[in-house]
Every structure is written in structure tokens, then in C-alpha cells.
Short mmCIF file of C-alpha atoms in Angstrom, two decimals:
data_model
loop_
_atom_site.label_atom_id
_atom_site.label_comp_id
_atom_site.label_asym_id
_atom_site.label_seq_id
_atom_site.Cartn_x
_atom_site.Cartn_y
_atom_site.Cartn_z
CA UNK T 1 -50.16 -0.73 85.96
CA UNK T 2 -49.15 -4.60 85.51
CA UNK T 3 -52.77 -5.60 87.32
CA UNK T 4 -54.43 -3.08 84.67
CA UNK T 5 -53.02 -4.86 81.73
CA UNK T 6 -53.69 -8.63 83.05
CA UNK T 7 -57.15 -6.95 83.90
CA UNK T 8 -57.55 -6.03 80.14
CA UNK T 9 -56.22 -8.90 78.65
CA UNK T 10 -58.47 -11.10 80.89
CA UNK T 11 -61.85 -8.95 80.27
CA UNK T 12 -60.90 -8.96 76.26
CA UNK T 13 -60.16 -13.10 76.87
CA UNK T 14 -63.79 -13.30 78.23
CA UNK T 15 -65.60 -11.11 75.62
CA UNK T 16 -63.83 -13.07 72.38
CA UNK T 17 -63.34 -16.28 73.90
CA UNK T 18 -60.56 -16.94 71.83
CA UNK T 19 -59.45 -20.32 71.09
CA UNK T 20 -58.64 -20.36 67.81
CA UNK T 21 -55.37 -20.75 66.56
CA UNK T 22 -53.28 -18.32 64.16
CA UNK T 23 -52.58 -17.40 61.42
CA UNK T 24 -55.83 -19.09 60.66
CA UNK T 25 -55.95 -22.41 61.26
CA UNK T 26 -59.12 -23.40 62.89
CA UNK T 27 -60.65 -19.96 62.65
CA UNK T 28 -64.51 -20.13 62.65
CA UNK T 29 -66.61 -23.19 63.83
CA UNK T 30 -68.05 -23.53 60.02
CA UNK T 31 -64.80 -24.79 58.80
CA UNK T 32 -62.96 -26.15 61.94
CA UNK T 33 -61.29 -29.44 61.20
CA UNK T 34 -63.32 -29.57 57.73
CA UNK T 35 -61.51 -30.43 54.58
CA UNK T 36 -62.41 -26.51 53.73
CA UNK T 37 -60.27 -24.84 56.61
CA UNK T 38 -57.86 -22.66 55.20
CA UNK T 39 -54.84 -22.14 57.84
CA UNK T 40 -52.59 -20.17 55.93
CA UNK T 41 -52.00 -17.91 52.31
CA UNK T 42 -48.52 -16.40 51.29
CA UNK T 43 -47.64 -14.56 47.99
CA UNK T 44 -44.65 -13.57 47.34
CA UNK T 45 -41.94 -13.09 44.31
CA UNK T 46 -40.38 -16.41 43.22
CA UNK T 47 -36.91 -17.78 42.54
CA UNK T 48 -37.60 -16.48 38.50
CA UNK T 49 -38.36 -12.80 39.80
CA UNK T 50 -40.82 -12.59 36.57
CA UNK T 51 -43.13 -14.87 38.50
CA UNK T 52 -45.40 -14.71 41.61
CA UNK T 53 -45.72 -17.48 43.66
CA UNK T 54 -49.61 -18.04 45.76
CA UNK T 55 -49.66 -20.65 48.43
CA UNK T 56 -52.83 -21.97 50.09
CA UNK T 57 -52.66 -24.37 53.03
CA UNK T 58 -56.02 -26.08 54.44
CA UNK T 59 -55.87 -28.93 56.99
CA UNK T 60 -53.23 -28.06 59.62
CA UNK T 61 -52.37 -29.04 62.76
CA UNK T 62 -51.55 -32.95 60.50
CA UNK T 63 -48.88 -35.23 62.73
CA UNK T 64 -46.59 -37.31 60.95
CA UNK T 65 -48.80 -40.17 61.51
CA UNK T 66 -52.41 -38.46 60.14
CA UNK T 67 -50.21 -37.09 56.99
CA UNK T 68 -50.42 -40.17 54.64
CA UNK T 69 -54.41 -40.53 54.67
CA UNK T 70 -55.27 -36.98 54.84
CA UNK T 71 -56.30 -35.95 51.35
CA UNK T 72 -57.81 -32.89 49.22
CA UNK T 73 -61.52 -33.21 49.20
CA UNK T 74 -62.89 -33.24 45.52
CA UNK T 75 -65.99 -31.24 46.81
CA UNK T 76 -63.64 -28.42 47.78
CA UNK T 77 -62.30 -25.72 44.98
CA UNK T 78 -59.72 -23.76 46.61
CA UNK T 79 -59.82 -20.32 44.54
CA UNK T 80 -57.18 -17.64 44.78
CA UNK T 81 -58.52 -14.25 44.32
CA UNK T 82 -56.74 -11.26 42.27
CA UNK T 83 -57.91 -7.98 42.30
CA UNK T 84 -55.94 -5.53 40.12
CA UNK T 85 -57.67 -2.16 40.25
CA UNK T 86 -57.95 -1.99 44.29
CA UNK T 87 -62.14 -2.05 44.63
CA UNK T 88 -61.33 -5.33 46.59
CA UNK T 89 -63.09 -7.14 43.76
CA UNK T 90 -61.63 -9.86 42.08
CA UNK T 91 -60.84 -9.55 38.30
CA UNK T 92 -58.98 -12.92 38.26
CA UNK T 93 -59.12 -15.59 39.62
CA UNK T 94 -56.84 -19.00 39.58
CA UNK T 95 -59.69 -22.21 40.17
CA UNK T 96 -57.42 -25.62 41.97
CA UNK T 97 -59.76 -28.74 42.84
CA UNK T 98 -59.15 -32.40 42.59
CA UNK T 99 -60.15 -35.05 40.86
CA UNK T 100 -58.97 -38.71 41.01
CA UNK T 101 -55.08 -38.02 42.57
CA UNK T 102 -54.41 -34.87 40.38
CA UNK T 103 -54.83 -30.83 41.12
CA UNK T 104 -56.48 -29.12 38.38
CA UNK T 105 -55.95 -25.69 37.89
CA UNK T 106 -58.15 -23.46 35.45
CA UNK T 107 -57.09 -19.90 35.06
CA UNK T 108 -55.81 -17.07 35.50
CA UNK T 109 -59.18 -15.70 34.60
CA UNK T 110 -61.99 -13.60 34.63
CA UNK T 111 -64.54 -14.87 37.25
CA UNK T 112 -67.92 -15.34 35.40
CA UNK T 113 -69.23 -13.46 38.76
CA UNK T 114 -67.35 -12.47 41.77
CA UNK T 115 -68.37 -13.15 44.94
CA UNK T 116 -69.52 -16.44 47.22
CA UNK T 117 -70.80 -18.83 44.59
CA UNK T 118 -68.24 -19.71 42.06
CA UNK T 119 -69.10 -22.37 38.99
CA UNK T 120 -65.47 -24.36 37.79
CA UNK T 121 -64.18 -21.92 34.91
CA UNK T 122 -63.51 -24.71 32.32
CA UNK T 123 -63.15 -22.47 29.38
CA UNK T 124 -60.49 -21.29 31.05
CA UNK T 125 -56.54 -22.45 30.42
CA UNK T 126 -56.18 -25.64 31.99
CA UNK T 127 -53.20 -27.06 33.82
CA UNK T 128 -53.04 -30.14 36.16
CA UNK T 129 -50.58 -32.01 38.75
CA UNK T 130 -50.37 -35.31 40.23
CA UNK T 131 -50.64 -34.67 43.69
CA UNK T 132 -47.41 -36.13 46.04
CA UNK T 133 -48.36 -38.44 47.98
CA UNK T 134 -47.29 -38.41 51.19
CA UNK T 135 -43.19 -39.63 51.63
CA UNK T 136 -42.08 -38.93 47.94
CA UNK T 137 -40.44 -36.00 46.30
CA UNK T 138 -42.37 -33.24 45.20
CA UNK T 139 -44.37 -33.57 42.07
CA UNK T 140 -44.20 -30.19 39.94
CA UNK T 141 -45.87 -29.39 36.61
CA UNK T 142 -44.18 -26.81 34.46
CA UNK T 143 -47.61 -25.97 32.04
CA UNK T 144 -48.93 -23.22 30.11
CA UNK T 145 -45.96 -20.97 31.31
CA UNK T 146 -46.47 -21.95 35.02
CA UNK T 147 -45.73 -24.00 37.60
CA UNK T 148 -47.71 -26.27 40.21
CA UNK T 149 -47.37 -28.63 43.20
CA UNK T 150 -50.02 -30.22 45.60
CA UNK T 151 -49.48 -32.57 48.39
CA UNK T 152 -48.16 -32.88 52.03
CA UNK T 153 -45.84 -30.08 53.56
CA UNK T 154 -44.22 -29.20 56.52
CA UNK T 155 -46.53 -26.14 57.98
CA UNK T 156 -44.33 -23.52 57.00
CA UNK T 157 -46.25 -20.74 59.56
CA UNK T 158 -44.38 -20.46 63.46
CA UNK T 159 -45.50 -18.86 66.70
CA UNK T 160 -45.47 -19.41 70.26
CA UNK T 161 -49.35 -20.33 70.38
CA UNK T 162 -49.91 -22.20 73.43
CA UNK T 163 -48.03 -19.20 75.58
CA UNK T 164 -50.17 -16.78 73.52
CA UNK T 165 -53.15 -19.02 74.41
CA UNK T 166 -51.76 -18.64 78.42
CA UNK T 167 -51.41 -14.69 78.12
CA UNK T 168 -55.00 -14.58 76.91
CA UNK T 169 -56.80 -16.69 79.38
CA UNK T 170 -54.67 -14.38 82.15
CA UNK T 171 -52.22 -17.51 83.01
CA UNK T 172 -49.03 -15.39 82.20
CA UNK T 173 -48.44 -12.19 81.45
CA UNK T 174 -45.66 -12.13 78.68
CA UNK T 175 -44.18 -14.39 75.66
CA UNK T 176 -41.41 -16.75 77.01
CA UNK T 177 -37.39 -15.86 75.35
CA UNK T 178 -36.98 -18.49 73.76
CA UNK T 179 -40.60 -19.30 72.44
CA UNK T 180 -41.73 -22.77 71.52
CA UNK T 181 -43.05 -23.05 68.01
CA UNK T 182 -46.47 -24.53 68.72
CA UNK T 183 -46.47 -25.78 65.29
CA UNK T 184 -43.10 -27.41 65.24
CA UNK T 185 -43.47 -31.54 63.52
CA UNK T 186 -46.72 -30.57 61.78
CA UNK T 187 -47.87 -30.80 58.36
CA UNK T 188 -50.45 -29.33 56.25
CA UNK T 189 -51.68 -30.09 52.80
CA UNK T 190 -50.45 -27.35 50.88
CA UNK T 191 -51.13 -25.99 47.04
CA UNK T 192 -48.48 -23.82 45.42
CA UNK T 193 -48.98 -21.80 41.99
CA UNK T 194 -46.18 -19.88 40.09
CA UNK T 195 -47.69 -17.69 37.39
CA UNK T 196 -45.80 -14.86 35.43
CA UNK T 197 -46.59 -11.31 36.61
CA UNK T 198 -47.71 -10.25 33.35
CA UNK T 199 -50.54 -12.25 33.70
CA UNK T 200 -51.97 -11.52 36.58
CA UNK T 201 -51.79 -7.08 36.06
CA UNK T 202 -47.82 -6.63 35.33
CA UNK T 203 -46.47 -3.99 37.72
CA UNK T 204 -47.86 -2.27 40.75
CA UNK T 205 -49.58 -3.03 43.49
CA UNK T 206 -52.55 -5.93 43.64
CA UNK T 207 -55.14 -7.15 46.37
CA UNK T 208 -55.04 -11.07 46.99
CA UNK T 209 -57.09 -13.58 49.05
CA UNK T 210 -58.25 -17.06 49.18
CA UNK T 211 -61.66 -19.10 49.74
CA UNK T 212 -62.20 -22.23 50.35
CA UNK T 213 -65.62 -23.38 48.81
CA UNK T 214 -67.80 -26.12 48.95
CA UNK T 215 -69.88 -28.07 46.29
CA UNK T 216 -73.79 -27.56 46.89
CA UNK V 1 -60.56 -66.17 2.72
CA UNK V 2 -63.83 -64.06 3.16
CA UNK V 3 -63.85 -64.90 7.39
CA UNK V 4 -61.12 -63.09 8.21
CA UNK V 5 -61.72 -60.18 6.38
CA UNK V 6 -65.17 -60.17 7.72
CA UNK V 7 -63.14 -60.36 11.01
CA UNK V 8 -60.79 -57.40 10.48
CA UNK V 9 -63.70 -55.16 9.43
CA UNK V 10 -65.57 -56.08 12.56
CA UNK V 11 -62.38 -55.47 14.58
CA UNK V 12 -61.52 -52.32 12.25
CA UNK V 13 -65.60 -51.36 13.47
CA UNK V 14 -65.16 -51.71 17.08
CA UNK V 15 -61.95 -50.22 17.62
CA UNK V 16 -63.44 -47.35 15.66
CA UNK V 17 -66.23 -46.73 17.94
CA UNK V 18 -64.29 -47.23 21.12
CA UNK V 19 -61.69 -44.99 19.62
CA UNK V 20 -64.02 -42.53 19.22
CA UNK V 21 -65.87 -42.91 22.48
CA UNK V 22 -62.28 -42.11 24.00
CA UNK V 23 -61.22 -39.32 21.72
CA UNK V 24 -59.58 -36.42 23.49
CA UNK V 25 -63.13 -34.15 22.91
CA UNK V 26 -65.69 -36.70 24.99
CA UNK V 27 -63.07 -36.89 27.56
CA UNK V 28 -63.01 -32.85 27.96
CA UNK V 29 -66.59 -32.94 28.57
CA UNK V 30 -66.94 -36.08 30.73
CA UNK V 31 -64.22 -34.13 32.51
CA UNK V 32 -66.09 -31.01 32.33
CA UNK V 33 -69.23 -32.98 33.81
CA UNK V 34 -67.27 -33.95 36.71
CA UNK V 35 -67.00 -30.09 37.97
CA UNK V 36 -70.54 -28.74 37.12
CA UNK V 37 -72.31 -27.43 39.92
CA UNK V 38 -72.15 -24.20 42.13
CA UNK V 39 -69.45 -24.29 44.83
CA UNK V 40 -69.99 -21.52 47.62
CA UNK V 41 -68.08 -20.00 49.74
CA UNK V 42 -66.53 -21.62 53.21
CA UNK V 43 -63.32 -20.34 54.86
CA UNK V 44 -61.35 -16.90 53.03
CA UNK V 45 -58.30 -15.37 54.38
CA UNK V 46 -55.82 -12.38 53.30
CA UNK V 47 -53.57 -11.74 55.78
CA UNK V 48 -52.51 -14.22 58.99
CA UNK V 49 -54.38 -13.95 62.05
CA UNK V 50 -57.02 -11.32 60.98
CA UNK V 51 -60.10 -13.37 61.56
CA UNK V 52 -58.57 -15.55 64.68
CA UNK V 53 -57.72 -12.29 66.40
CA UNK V 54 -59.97 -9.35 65.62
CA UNK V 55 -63.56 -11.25 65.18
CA UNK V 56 -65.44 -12.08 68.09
CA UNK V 57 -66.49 -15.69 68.18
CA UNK V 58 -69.91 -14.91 67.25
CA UNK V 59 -69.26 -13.15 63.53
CA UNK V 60 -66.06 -15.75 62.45
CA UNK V 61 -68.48 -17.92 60.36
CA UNK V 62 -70.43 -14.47 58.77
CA UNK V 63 -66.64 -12.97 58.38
CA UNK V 64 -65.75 -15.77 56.32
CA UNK V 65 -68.91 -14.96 53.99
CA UNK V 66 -68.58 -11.72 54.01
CA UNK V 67 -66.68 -10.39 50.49
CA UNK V 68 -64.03 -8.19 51.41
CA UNK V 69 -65.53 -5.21 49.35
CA UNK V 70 -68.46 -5.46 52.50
CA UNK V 71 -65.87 -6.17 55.51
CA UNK V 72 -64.36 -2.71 56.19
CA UNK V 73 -68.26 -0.96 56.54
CA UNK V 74 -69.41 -4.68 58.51
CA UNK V 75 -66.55 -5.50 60.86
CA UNK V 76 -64.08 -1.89 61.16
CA UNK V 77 -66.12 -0.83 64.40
CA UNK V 78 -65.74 -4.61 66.02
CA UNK V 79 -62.21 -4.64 65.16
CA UNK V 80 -61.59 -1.63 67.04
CA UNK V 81 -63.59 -2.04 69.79
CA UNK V 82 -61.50 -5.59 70.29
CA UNK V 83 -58.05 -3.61 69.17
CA UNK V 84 -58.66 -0.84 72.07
CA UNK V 85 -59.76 -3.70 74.54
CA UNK V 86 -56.91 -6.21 73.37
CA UNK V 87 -53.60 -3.41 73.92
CA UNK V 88 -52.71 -1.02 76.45
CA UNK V 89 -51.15 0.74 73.44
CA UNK V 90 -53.79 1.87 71.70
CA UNK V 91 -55.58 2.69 76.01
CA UNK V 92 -55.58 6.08 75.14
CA UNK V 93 -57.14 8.84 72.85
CA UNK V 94 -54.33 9.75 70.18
CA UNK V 95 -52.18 6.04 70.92
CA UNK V 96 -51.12 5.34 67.32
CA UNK V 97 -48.73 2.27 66.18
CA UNK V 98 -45.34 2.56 64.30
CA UNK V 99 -46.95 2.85 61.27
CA UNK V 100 -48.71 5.75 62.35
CA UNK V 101 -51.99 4.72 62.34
CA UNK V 102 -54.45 5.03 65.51
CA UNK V 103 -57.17 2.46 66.36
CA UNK V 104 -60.00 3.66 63.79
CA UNK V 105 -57.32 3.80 60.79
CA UNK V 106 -55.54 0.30 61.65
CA UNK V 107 -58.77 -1.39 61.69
CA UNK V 108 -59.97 0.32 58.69
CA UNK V 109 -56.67 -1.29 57.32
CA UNK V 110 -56.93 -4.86 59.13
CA UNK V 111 -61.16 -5.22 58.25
CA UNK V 112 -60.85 -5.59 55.05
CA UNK V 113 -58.70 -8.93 55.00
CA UNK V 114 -56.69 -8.56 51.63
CA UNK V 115 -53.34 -9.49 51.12
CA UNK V 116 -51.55 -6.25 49.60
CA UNK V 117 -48.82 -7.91 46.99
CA UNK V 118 -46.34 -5.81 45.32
CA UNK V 119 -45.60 -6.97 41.28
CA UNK V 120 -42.32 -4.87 41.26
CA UNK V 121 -40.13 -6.45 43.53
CA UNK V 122 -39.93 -7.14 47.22
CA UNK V 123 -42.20 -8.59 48.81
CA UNK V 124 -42.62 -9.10 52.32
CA UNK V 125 -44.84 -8.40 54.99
CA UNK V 126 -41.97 -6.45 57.02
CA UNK V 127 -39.18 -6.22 56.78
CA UNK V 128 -37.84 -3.11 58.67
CA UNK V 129 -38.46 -0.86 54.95
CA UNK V 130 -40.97 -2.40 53.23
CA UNK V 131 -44.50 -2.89 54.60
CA UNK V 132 -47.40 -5.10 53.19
CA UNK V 133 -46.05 -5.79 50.06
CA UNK V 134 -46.48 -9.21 50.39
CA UNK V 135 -46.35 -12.27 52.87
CA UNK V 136 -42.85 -14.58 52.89
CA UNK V 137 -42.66 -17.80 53.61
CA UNK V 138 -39.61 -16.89 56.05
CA UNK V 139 -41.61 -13.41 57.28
CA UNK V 140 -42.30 -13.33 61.31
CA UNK V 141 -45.76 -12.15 61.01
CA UNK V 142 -46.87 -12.67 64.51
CA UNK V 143 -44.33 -10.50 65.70
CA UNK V 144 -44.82 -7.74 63.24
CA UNK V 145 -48.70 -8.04 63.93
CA UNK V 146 -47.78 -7.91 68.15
CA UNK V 147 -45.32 -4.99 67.33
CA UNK V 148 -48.15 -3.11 65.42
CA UNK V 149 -50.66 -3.96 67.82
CA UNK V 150 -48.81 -3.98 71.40
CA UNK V 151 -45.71 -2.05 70.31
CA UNK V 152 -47.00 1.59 70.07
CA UNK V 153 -45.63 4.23 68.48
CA UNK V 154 -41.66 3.55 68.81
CA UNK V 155 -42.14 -0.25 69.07
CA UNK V 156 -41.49 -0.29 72.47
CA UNK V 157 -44.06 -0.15 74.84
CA UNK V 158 -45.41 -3.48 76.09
CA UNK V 159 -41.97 -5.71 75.47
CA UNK V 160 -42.95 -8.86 77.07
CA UNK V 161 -46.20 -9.27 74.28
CA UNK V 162 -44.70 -7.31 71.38
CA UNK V 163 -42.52 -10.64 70.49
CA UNK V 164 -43.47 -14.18 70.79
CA UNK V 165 -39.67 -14.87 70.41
CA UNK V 166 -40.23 -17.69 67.92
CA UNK V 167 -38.32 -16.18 64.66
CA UNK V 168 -38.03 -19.31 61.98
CA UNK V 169 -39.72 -22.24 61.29
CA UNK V 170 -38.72 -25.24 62.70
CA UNK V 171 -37.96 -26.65 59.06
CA UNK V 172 -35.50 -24.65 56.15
CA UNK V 173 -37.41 -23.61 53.51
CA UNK V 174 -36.41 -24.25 49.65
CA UNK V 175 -34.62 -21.89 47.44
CA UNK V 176 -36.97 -23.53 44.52
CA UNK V 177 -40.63 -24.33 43.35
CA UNK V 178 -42.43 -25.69 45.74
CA UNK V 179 -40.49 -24.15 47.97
CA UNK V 180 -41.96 -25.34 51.26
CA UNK V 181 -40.14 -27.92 53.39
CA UNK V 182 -40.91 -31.24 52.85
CA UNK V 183 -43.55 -32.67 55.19
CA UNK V 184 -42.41 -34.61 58.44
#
């Protein structure tokens, strides 16, 4: 029975050849170790429970040392999707990309098109943060009813990776009690957006996601 | 007498056209200059570990690209082909997980890679009562996704790769806006 699993686990190890790391931090070869690699979203109800807090990271896997001169890349928009109506289509969306040390935020709003290729909604309401640089306190913006950070953070996501890594190449056959939090000491360069429920569809239930796109 | 009043309306003329170089309106659209152009799509992600796990190395780059109104009819069969190959629990016709889903149903779920948020109050991804109703900073996702993948029905089959036994991160997390730890 025990041979039969390692047996699976090895044969699925050789078909996916997986050596990516989760959640999603170095996920696809297109974005691995690029200034566009998402590694991790979160949404969730805030400390004001009127609000919903959205969380990108991109650029994990950041030691101490690489923290200070890793920066946002002003050819990347990172754009958080909002889909209200459940199609898996989003109506809103909330625009972030850099320019000269400060986040700029456009939105929420409607996309002009959804879909892959996105133009910078500047009609849209406009908000903006310095971005913290590495070793100060957080920089927040309260604007236009919401709040804003960019900058260095501890990688908030944990998991045993490297023993998950060993099960899957057939080098052990269970998790370790305790695990070791492969991500332990590492940073990421994170964006976090607090924006009133009402303005993003109110009550109920909605679909989010986030891309990380590039300027042509 | 005349000079310096020639002086202050050449001043008074300068400053006026600098001033009005730099009025707030030119600066919008030199700033709206700065972020023409098209920007297309890279990297996208919905829930943790969807693409890492359940794409073969082949289709991660085309996953990324693919919107996720496309994903369930493009990637639900590959998903379950590397669900049934990935756990022992789902081995066997009829294996479902603890939510009660079998193989063809929880990849329908997992394919399209959405995160499901709930506006009216908790919202975690879960938490022993609610499920998908969010993603917490403080949520053990790994484990709930080995649970719902290795676990089976009862969340006990397979023990020793249903938990990876890390439960926090290794840093507190803040009560207020930004709410992530600060970095190390």
C-alpha cells in the first residue's frame, strides 16, 4: 500500500516536474524571478468591517540583504480584478503602478475592456502613496475614502516547502511534525488596498483575482 | 524710475508663463503621458497554489494568459487527470473530499482560479464553518488545500501529507492597515 503511494507520488513528480514553489511564487517560467511574478493575493474584511482589504505580493523569496534595492518596476501595472455578477468577468477593476517612488492607484472602475491588454484608467479616481522604503515605518494614504500602502514586507504566506519538494521527488514519504516554514526571514514587496464594500458590489458574494502586466 | 518697473513686468511675465507651464492641469496630462500605452497580461492568480500544483509545466505560462472565464473548459480535464494521479484519495471511482466533491467537480471548482470573497462578513478560506469566503492573512491554506486534496472524505485518510505541520507565519501580523509584518 505504502510502495503504491510513493509509486504515485513519484510517477505524478515525473509527469509535472514540479519545482515551483507555492502559493505562487515562481509559478511559470514567463514570470520567474521577473519584476511581474505574483507570489501571493489575499482579500479579506478589514479592521473597519465596512471595508475590504486586497493584497498583492510580487517578488518573493527577497533576504534581508536583497530587500533595500529591490523595487516596483514602473513597466509593471499590478491590477486587481472584481467581478460582481459571477460570469468570472471583471466589472471593476483597481489599476496600482509606479512612478518616480510613489504607487498610484486609479479606480475602483469599470475596465474600458476586460481581459489581457489593459490601457491605465486615468479618468478614473485617483489616489497615490509614497512607497516605504525599505527600514522605515509604513507609509499609508487615507484618500478618496480608502486606504493604501506599498513597500517591503515580511512574506506573510508559510509552508513546509522544501519537505513538500522531498515528498514529491519520492525522497520522503510524509510532512515532518514540526514543519519548517520554508519561507521563514523572507520578504516580498507587497501592495495593500482598503476600499469600502459599497464600492466594489455591497453585499454578497464576489469573484477576485490579480494580474501582473507588462508595458508593450 | 521706468527700469524697475520694466523689471517687475518682465519678472511679473515670466513667472506667469512658468506658472502656467506648472499649473495643476499640464501636470495631469504630463502625468497622464507617463502611463499611455497597452500593458498585457503576465502572471494572474486567485487562489494559492492553483497554478504551482495543478498545471503541468508545459501550460503554466498559457494558464497565466488564459482569462478565467476560458480556464474551467481549457484546464478542468488536466487538473483532474493531475488530482487523480497526485492523491490516493481521490484512487478510486466515487473518492470524494470533505467538501463532498469528487475529482471532476473539485477541479471544475479549482480550474477556474478565482478568489471567492464574501462582502457580508467572514472571510476566510477555512475555517472549520466557513469555506472560500475569502483568503486571511493568518489562514493555513496549504493544509486546507492537502486536507481537501489528500484528506478524503472524513479528513483522514493519508495523515502524514494531509498537514505540512507549519500553522503561523514566522512573523505576527498587524491588527491595522497595512497589516502585514514589517519586512526583516
Amino acid at each position: 500500500m505504502k510502495k503504491t503511494k510513493i509509486l504515485a507520488v513519484t510517477i505524478f513528480t515525473a509527469i509535472i516536474g514540479l519545482v515551483a514553489i507555492a502559493a505562487d511564487h515562481i509559478d511559470a517560467p514567463a514570470t520567474q524571478g521577473t519584476s511581474a511574478d505574483i507570489t501571493d493575493f489575499y482579500a479579506f474584511q478589514g479592521e473597519d468591517t465596512n471595508n475590504l482589504v486586497f493584497v498583492a505580493n510580487i517578488q518573493g523569496l527577497l533576504s534581508p540583504t536583497a530587500t533595500a534595492s529591490a523595487s516596483f518596476d514602473e513597466n509593471v501595472m499590478i491590477e486587481f480584478n472584481i467581478d460582481t455578477n459571477d460570469d468570472k468577468i471583471e466589472d471593476l477593476v483597481i489599476q496600482a503602478i509606479p512612478r518616480d517612488g510613489k504607487m498610484y492607484f486609479f479606480g475602483p472602475s469599470a475596465p474600458a475592456s476586460p481581459g489581457l491588454n489593459s490601457f491605465v484608467n486615468v479618468m478614473a479616481t485617483k489616489s497615490e502613496v509614497a512607497i516605504t522604503p525599505y527600514g522605515s515605518n509604513a507609509i499609508i494614504a487615507n484618500q478618496n475614502g480608502m486606504k493604501f500602502f506599498a513597500g517591503p514586507r515580511d512574506d506573510p504566506f508559510f509552508m513546509d516547502f522544501a519537505q513538500y519538494g522531498a515528498i514529491l521527488a519520492g525522497n520522503a514519504t510524509g510532512f515532518n511534525n514540526p514543519g519548517a516554514d520554508t519561507f521563514a526571514g523572507s520578504n516580498v514587496l507587497s501592495i495593500v488596498v482598503e476600499v469600502p464594500k459599497s464600492s466594489i458590489g455591497g453585499s454578497g458574494s464576489i469573484n477576485t483575482w490579480v494580474e501582473a502586466k507588462t508595458k508593450q | 524710475m521706468k527700469l524697475p518697473i520694466l523689471k517687475y513686468i518682465a519678472i511679473a511675465t515670466f513667472a506667469f508663463f512658468v506658472i502656467s507651464c506648472n499649473n495643476n492641469d499640464d501636470n495631469m496630462s504630463e502625468m497622464d503621458n507617463q502611463f499611455a500605452g497597452v500593458y498585457v497580461q503576465k502572471d494572474q492568480m486567485g487562489r494559492p497554489a492553483v497554478n504551482t500544483v495543478f498545471v503541468s509545466s508545459a501550460s503554466k505560462n498559457t494558464f497565466n494568459t488564459t482569462v478565467p472565464s476560458q480556464q474551467g473548459a481549457a484546464f478542468q480535464s488536466m487538473f483532474q487527470t493531475n488530482l487523480m494521479g497526485l492523491s490516493p484519495a481521490f484512487a478510486n471511482a466515487g473518492d470524494k473530499n470533505a467538501l463532498g466533491l469528487d475529482a471532476a467537480s473539485f477541479t471544475g471548482l479549482l480550474a477556474t482560479d478565482v478568489l471567492n470573497v464574501s462582502l457580508d462578513g467572514t472571510t476566510t478560506f477555512f475555517d472549520g464553518t466557513n469555506v472560500l469566503t475569502g483568503r486571511a492573512l493568518a489562514d493555513d491554506v496549504i493544509t486546507v488545500e492537502l486536507l481537501l486534496i489528500f484528506g478524503g472524505e472524513d479528513f483522514s485518510e493519508n495523515p502524514t501529507l494531509s498537514n505540512d505541520n507549519v500553522d503561523a507565519n514566522d512573523k505576527p501580523f498587524l491588527t491595522s492597515f497595512p497589516y502585514l509584518a514589517s519586512p526583516w
